[in-house]
Amino acid sequence: MEILHHFSLKNYNTFGIEAKAEKFIAVHSLAELKSVLEQNKSQKKFILGGGSNMLLTKDIEALVIHIDLKGKKILKEDDDFVWVEGQAGENWHQFVLWNIEQNFGGLENMSLIPGNVGTTPVQNIGAYGAEIKDTFVSCEAMNIETQEMRTFTREECNFGYRESIFKHEVKDQYIITSVVFKLTKQNHKINTSYGDILAELAKNNITTPSLKDVSNAVIAIRKSKLPDPAELGNSGSFFKNPILLKTDFEKIHQNFPEMRFFDISKTEVKVPAGWLIEHAGLKGKRFGDAGIHKNQALVLVNYGGATGQEILDVSKKVQETVFETFGIHIEAEVNII
Ligand code: EPU
């Protein structure tokens, strides 16, 4: 275990932004993590997982601790369910595939989401009608100040749309070290209700899909819309889909009757930010090496040499143009560093 200085983070963030860590260390066990925290008490720290949900706009003047805890195991099982634990540094997609191979159901709709297991609860990741909170049981976390371990139950995590306690009450206080999911061994709740999945399965004449079929359909849909960070730097959805009061939305909808929306409660609707950005004329636009993806307007991309600041400038331009066009404010989902 060695502290590296002026370490390039280019390969540690999916936007592929060149930024330096003043100090950098990768930890591979709880004991290593504990000792790094103990020995660097007064040092400013920055916790880095998979680097898939952040935009680096400057060098990080801190000790960057990269959580590289590996391992997955079955904690217990009964006839119907299995409790699977993944260590924080496991790649999320590989973890999903590992579970599908063993016929453990519940994560398949979240195939191919970039990032690591340990960061999934922070923003309650979700896709194609499933969210982490649906199968999440608990997670273990280390207190950065005291190094004490604490279990967070599902209730304590206070999950919402891309939200959790880790973004609010206990922000920057804990490092998630492992996560437990309760998955099905039989009677899987196959969820194909998200429009695109059924169409994708129909293309392959699949009427009674397996977990693997659903996963493959999600992978095909994601690949057709979302750029692969290995080929084109990006951080998935850059913005959240805005939630509006129905009374406000109805006024806007009168002027833009074709605007897509989803009812989420009696009083609120969610509007797809991708639709707003596309209909504000920005889809596929490029500004230098930063741009708005051509197949999914919610995704900002780095064509190679963009700086974090350039991507941030584009994101502001997108927010301004959407606001000028529709009077709707869209908020970044990605953490701006
Ligand atoms: N749309 C457009 N133009 C676009 C993109 C989308 O008109 O450029 C419209 C679509 O036609 C559709 C609606 O917007 O009617 C919703 O689009 P889509 O199903 O692609 O989903 P999304 O709302 O754009 C969300 C998540 C994604 C997740 C997908 C699928 C957020 C912020 N994003 O995107 O998550 O994969 O649903 O479930 O909630 C991520 O968080 O990184 C991510 C990729």
PDB file of N, CA and C and ligand atoms in Angstrom, residues 52-53 109 113-114 123 125-130 161-162 194 196 222 225-226 235-241 260 262 270-279 283 293-299 333, ligand 1:
ATOM      1  N   SER A  52     -17.840   6.835 -12.014  1.00  0.00           N
ATOM      2  CA  SER A  52     -18.771   6.849 -13.145  1.00  0.00           C
ATOM      3  C   SER A  52     -19.863   7.892 -12.996  1.00  0.00           C
ATOM      4  N   ASN A  53     -19.854   8.605 -11.893  1.00  0.00           N
ATOM      5  CA  ASN A  53     -20.922   9.588 -11.725  1.00  0.00           C
ATOM      6  C   ASN A  53     -20.373  10.931 -11.264  1.00  0.00           C
ATOM      7  N   ASN A 109     -32.609  -5.911 -14.772  1.00  0.00           N
ATOM      8  CA  ASN A 109     -32.970  -4.683 -15.504  1.00  0.00           C
ATOM      9  C   ASN A 109     -31.910  -3.594 -15.370  1.00  0.00           C
ATOM     10  N   ILE A 113     -25.148  -0.849 -16.181  1.00  0.00           N
ATOM     11  CA  ILE A 113     -24.982   0.483 -15.570  1.00  0.00           C
ATOM     12  C   ILE A 113     -23.521   0.592 -15.127  1.00  0.00           C
ATOM     13  N   PRO A 114     -22.836   1.649 -15.542  1.00  0.00           N
ATOM     14  CA  PRO A 114     -21.430   1.779 -15.139  1.00  0.00           C
ATOM     15  C   PRO A 114     -21.298   2.020 -13.634  1.00  0.00           C
ATOM     16  N   GLN A 123     -26.819   6.871  -4.926  1.00  0.00           N
ATOM     17  CA  GLN A 123     -27.852   7.556  -5.711  1.00  0.00           C
ATOM     18  C   GLN A 123     -28.975   6.619  -6.117  1.00  0.00           C
ATOM     19  N   ILE A 125     -29.307   3.798  -7.796  1.00  0.00           N
ATOM     20  CA  ILE A 125     -29.274   3.677  -9.257  1.00  0.00           C
ATOM     21  C   ILE A 125     -30.509   2.922  -9.757  1.00  0.00           C
ATOM     22  N   GLY A 126     -30.885   3.218 -10.972  1.00  0.00           N
ATOM     23  CA  GLY A 126     -32.068   2.566 -11.520  1.00  0.00           C
ATOM     24  C   GLY A 126     -32.093   2.617 -13.026  1.00  0.00           C
ATOM     25  N   ALA A 127     -32.803   1.683 -13.604  1.00  0.00           N
ATOM     26  CA  ALA A 127     -33.014   1.697 -15.048  1.00  0.00           C
ATOM     27  C   ALA A 127     -34.097   0.697 -15.412  1.00  0.00           C
ATOM     28  N   TYR A 128     -34.838   1.006 -16.462  1.00  0.00           N
ATOM     29  CA  TYR A 128     -35.828   0.098 -17.035  1.00  0.00           C
ATOM     30  C   TYR A 128     -36.771  -0.495 -15.993  1.00  0.00           C
ATOM     31  N   GLY A 129     -37.288   0.396 -15.156  1.00  0.00           N
ATOM     32  CA  GLY A 129     -38.339  -0.004 -14.218  1.00  0.00           C
ATOM     33  C   GLY A 129     -37.840  -0.640 -12.937  1.00  0.00           C
ATOM     34  N   ALA A 130     -36.526  -0.669 -12.712  1.00  0.00           N
ATOM     35  CA  ALA A 130     -36.009  -1.233 -11.455  1.00  0.00           C
ATOM     36  C   ALA A 130     -35.073  -0.236 -10.794  1.00  0.00           C
ATOM     37  N   TYR A 161     -35.836   8.983  -5.688  1.00  0.00           N
ATOM     38  CA  TYR A 161     -35.371   8.988  -7.082  1.00  0.00           C
ATOM     39  C   TYR A 161     -33.959   9.580  -7.133  1.00  0.00           C
ATOM     40  N   ARG A 162     -32.978   8.706  -7.367  1.00  0.00           N
ATOM     41  CA  ARG A 162     -31.553   9.072  -7.398  1.00  0.00           C
ATOM     42  C   ARG A 162     -31.118   9.772  -6.096  1.00  0.00           C
ATOM     43  N   TYR A 194     -41.323  -1.808 -18.891  1.00  0.00           N
ATOM     44  CA  TYR A 194     -40.713  -0.635 -19.514  1.00  0.00           C
ATOM     45  C   TYR A 194     -40.718  -0.858 -21.029  1.00  0.00           C
ATOM     46  N   ASP A 196     -39.527  -0.293 -23.994  1.00  0.00           N
ATOM     47  CA  ASP A 196     -38.491  -0.749 -24.912  1.00  0.00           C
ATOM     48  C   ASP A 196     -38.127  -2.227 -24.733  1.00  0.00           C
ATOM     49  N   ARG A 222     -29.458  -0.394 -24.157  1.00  0.00           N
ATOM     50  CA  ARG A 222     -28.469   0.577 -23.655  1.00  0.00           C
ATOM     51  C   ARG A 222     -27.386   0.829 -24.703  1.00  0.00           C
ATOM     52  N   LYS A 225     -28.382   3.217 -27.404  1.00  0.00           N
ATOM     53  CA  LYS A 225     -28.633   4.633 -27.049  1.00  0.00           C
ATOM     54  C   LYS A 225     -27.478   5.281 -26.314  1.00  0.00           C
ATOM     55  N   LEU A 226     -26.848   4.475 -25.432  1.00  0.00           N
ATOM     56  CA  LEU A 226     -25.878   5.070 -24.516  1.00  0.00           C
ATOM     57  C   LEU A 226     -24.457   4.750 -24.958  1.00  0.00           C
ATOM     58  N   SER A 235     -20.793  10.005 -18.492  1.00  0.00           N
ATOM     59  CA  SER A 235     -21.148   9.648 -17.131  1.00  0.00           C
ATOM     60  C   SER A 235     -22.613   9.245 -17.057  1.00  0.00           C
ATOM     61  N   GLY A 236     -23.112   8.604 -18.104  1.00  0.00           N
ATOM     62  CA  GLY A 236     -24.537   8.242 -18.140  1.00  0.00           C
ATOM     63  C   GLY A 236     -25.380   9.510 -18.173  1.00  0.00           C
ATOM     64  N   SER A 237     -26.568   9.427 -17.614  1.00  0.00           N
ATOM     65  CA  SER A 237     -27.435  10.611 -17.586  1.00  0.00           C
ATOM     66  C   SER A 237     -26.735  11.731 -16.834  1.00  0.00           C
ATOM     67  N   PHE A 238     -26.587  12.860 -17.485  1.00  0.00           N
ATOM     68  CA  PHE A 238     -25.934  13.976 -16.798  1.00  0.00           C
ATOM     69  C   PHE A 238     -26.934  14.731 -15.926  1.00  0.00           C
ATOM     70  N   PHE A 239     -28.199  14.708 -16.369  1.00  0.00           N
ATOM     71  CA  PHE A 239     -29.249  15.439 -15.641  1.00  0.00           C
ATOM     72  C   PHE A 239     -30.282  14.481 -15.079  1.00  0.00           C
ATOM     73  N   LYS A 240     -30.991  14.952 -14.042  1.00  0.00           N
ATOM     74  CA  LYS A 240     -32.137  14.199 -13.529  1.00  0.00           C
ATOM     75  C   LYS A 240     -33.360  14.598 -14.347  1.00  0.00           C
ATOM     76  N   ASN A 241     -34.323  13.706 -14.409  1.00  0.00           N
ATOM     77  CA  ASN A 241     -35.588  14.085 -15.018  1.00  0.00           C
ATOM     78  C   ASN A 241     -36.340  14.979 -14.033  1.00  0.00           C
ATOM     79  N   ARG A 260     -43.524  14.804 -23.530  1.00  0.00           N
ATOM     80  CA  ARG A 260     -43.715  13.542 -22.805  1.00  0.00           C
ATOM     81  C   ARG A 260     -43.781  13.808 -21.306  1.00  0.00           C
ATOM     82  N   PHE A 262     -44.707  11.576 -17.244  1.00  0.00           N
ATOM     83  CA  PHE A 262     -45.154  10.381 -16.515  1.00  0.00           C
ATOM     84  C   PHE A 262     -45.722  10.841 -15.184  1.00  0.00           C
ATOM     85  N   LYS A 270     -43.284  13.608 -13.840  1.00  0.00           N
ATOM     86  CA  LYS A 270     -41.859  13.622 -14.185  1.00  0.00           C
ATOM     87  C   LYS A 270     -41.776  13.827 -15.691  1.00  0.00           C
ATOM     88  N   VAL A 271     -40.905  14.728 -16.099  1.00  0.00           N
ATOM     89  CA  VAL A 271     -40.746  15.018 -17.528  1.00  0.00           C
ATOM     90  C   VAL A 271     -39.363  14.521 -17.953  1.00  0.00           C
ATOM     91  N   PRO A 272     -39.265  13.761 -19.057  1.00  0.00           N
ATOM     92  CA  PRO A 272     -37.932  13.295 -19.466  1.00  0.00           C
ATOM     93  C   PRO A 272     -37.046  14.450 -19.940  1.00  0.00           C
ATOM     94  N   ALA A 273     -35.952  14.664 -19.212  1.00  0.00           N
ATOM     95  CA  ALA A 273     -35.037  15.753 -19.566  1.00  0.00           C
ATOM     96  C   ALA A 273     -34.476  15.543 -20.970  1.00  0.00           C
ATOM     97  N   GLY A 274     -34.296  14.265 -21.362  1.00  0.00           N
ATOM     98  CA  GLY A 274     -33.788  13.959 -22.714  1.00  0.00           C
ATOM     99  C   GLY A 274     -34.703  14.547 -23.780  1.00  0.00           C
ATOM    100  N   TRP A 275     -35.997  14.457 -23.551  1.00  0.00           N
ATOM    101  CA  TRP A 275     -36.971  15.006 -24.497  1.00  0.00           C
ATOM    102  C   TRP A 275     -36.826  16.532 -24.565  1.00  0.00           C
ATOM    103  N   LEU A 276     -36.714  17.150 -23.382  1.00  0.00           N
ATOM    104  CA  LEU A 276     -36.603  18.626 -23.332  1.00  0.00           C
ATOM    105  C   LEU A 276     -35.353  19.092 -24.076  1.00  0.00           C
ATOM    106  N   ILE A 277     -34.220  18.386 -23.837  1.00  0.00           N
ATOM    107  CA  ILE A 277     -32.954  18.810 -24.449  1.00  0.00           C
ATOM    108  C   ILE A 277     -33.030  18.617 -25.970  1.00  0.00           C
ATOM    109  N   GLU A 278     -33.593  17.480 -26.368  1.00  0.00           N
ATOM    110  CA  GLU A 278     -33.729  17.225 -27.809  1.00  0.00           C
ATOM    111  C   GLU A 278     -34.609  18.291 -28.466  1.00  0.00           C
ATOM    112  N   HIS A 279     -35.743  18.611 -27.832  1.00  0.00           N
ATOM    113  CA  HIS A 279     -36.673  19.563 -28.438  1.00  0.00           C
ATOM    114  C   HIS A 279     -36.267  21.017 -28.221  1.00  0.00           C
ATOM    115  N   LYS A 283     -29.705  18.128 -29.185  1.00  0.00           N
ATOM    116  CA  LYS A 283     -29.226  16.747 -29.320  1.00  0.00           C
ATOM    117  C   LYS A 283     -28.152  16.660 -30.408  1.00  0.00           C
ATOM    118  N   HIS A 293     -24.872  13.915 -26.559  1.00  0.00           N
ATOM    119  CA  HIS A 293     -24.830  12.671 -27.346  1.00  0.00           C
ATOM    120  C   HIS A 293     -25.919  12.632 -28.422  1.00  0.00           C
ATOM    121  N   LYS A 294     -25.596  12.031 -29.555  1.00  0.00           N
ATOM    122  CA  LYS A 294     -26.516  12.045 -30.689  1.00  0.00           C
ATOM    123  C   LYS A 294     -27.703  11.090 -30.517  1.00  0.00           C
ATOM    124  N   ASN A 295     -27.560  10.065 -29.687  1.00  0.00           N
ATOM    125  CA  ASN A 295     -28.652   9.095 -29.527  1.00  0.00           C
ATOM    126  C   ASN A 295     -29.440   9.260 -28.230  1.00  0.00           C
ATOM    127  N   GLN A 296     -28.885   9.973 -27.264  1.00  0.00           N
ATOM    128  CA  GLN A 296     -29.553  10.142 -25.967  1.00  0.00           C
ATOM    129  C   GLN A 296     -29.111  11.495 -25.431  1.00  0.00           C
ATOM    130  N   ALA A 297     -30.051  12.466 -25.531  1.00  0.00           N
ATOM    131  CA  ALA A 297     -29.697  13.858 -25.234  1.00  0.00           C
ATOM    132  C   ALA A 297     -29.381  14.105 -23.759  1.00  0.00           C
ATOM    133  N   LEU A 298     -29.707  13.132 -22.904  1.00  0.00           N
ATOM    134  CA  LEU A 298     -29.463  13.284 -21.467  1.00  0.00           C
ATOM    135  C   LEU A 298     -27.995  13.059 -21.119  1.00  0.00           C
ATOM    136  N   VAL A 299     -27.239  12.581 -22.097  1.00  0.00           N
ATOM    137  CA  VAL A 299     -25.849  12.203 -21.851  1.00  0.00           C
ATOM    138  C   VAL A 299     -24.904  13.234 -22.481  1.00  0.00           C
ATOM    139  N   GLU A 333     -27.358  15.441 -12.389  1.00  0.00           N
ATOM    140  CA  GLU A 333     -27.387  14.222 -11.574  1.00  0.00           C
ATOM    141  C   GLU A 333     -25.968  13.853 -11.159  1.00  0.00           C
TER     142      GLU A 333
HETATM  143  N1  EPU B   1     -36.179  11.096 -24.981  1.00  0.00           N
HETATM  144  C1  EPU B   1     -36.114  11.953 -26.045  1.00  0.00           C
HETATM  145  N2  EPU B   1     -34.890  12.324 -26.522  1.00  0.00           N
HETATM  146  C2  EPU B   1     -33.744  11.845 -25.983  1.00  0.00           C
HETATM  147  C3  EPU B   1     -33.796  10.978 -24.886  1.00  0.00           C
HETATM  148  C4  EPU B   1     -35.037  10.612 -24.403  1.00  0.00           C
HETATM  149  O1  EPU B   1     -37.125  12.397 -26.558  1.00  0.00           O
HETATM  150  O2  EPU B   1     -32.681  12.219 -26.494  1.00  0.00           O
HETATM  151  C5  EPU B   1     -37.475  10.647 -24.499  1.00  0.00           C
HETATM  152  C6  EPU B   1     -37.746   9.213 -24.908  1.00  0.00           C
HETATM  153  O3  EPU B   1     -38.344   9.138 -26.152  1.00  0.00           O
HETATM  154  C7  EPU B   1     -38.652   8.709 -23.833  1.00  0.00           C
HETATM  155  C8  EPU B   1     -38.233   9.500 -22.628  1.00  0.00           C
HETATM  156  O4  EPU B   1     -37.490  10.609 -23.096  1.00  0.00           O
HETATM  157  O5  EPU B   1     -39.979   9.023 -24.098  1.00  0.00           O
HETATM  158  C9  EPU B   1     -37.457   8.679 -21.650  1.00  0.00           C
HETATM  159  O6  EPU B   1     -36.252   8.215 -22.274  1.00  0.00           O
HETATM  160  P1  EPU B   1     -35.472   6.905 -21.785  1.00  0.00           P
HETATM  161  O7  EPU B   1     -36.413   5.788 -21.678  1.00  0.00           O
HETATM  162  O8  EPU B   1     -34.272   6.752 -22.643  1.00  0.00           O
HETATM  163  O9  EPU B   1     -35.057   7.217 -20.296  1.00  0.00           O
HETATM  164  P2  EPU B   1     -34.472   8.534 -19.631  1.00  0.00           P
HETATM  165  O10 EPU B   1     -35.523   9.149 -18.783  1.00  0.00           O
HETATM  166  O11 EPU B   1     -33.853   9.379 -20.673  1.00  0.00           O
HETATM  167  C10 EPU B   1     -33.709   7.206 -17.468  1.00  0.00           C
HETATM  168  C11 EPU B   1     -32.511   7.128 -16.580  1.00  0.00           C
HETATM  169  C12 EPU B   1     -31.424   6.286 -17.242  1.00  0.00           C
HETATM  170  C13 EPU B   1     -31.983   4.909 -17.503  1.00  0.00           C
HETATM  171  C14 EPU B   1     -33.227   5.054 -18.396  1.00  0.00           C
HETATM  172  C15 EPU B   1     -33.910   3.748 -18.631  1.00  0.00           C
HETATM  173  C16 EPU B   1     -32.514   9.207 -15.319  1.00  0.00           C
HETATM  174  C17 EPU B   1     -31.850  10.524 -15.097  1.00  0.00           C
HETATM  175  N3  EPU B   1     -32.015   8.466 -16.304  1.00  0.00           N
HETATM  176  O12 EPU B   1     -33.341   7.905 -18.660  1.00  0.00           O
HETATM  177  O13 EPU B   1     -30.340   6.172 -16.312  1.00  0.00           O
HETATM  178  O14 EPU B   1     -31.026   4.082 -18.118  1.00  0.00           O
HETATM  179  O15 EPU B   1     -34.198   5.919 -17.747  1.00  0.00           O
HETATM  180  O16 EPU B   1     -34.585   3.344 -17.494  1.00  0.00           O
HETATM  181  O17 EPU B   1     -33.451   8.874 -14.601  1.00  0.00           O
HETATM  182  C18 EPU B   1     -28.223   7.030 -15.680  1.00  0.00           C
HETATM  183  O18 EPU B   1     -28.736   7.362 -14.621  1.00  0.00           O
HETATM  184  O19 EPU B   1     -26.991   7.219 -15.912  1.00  0.00           O
HETATM  185  C19 EPU B   1     -29.039   6.425 -16.714  1.00  0.00           C
HETATM  186  C20 EPU B   1     -28.571   6.161 -17.926  1.00  0.00           C
END
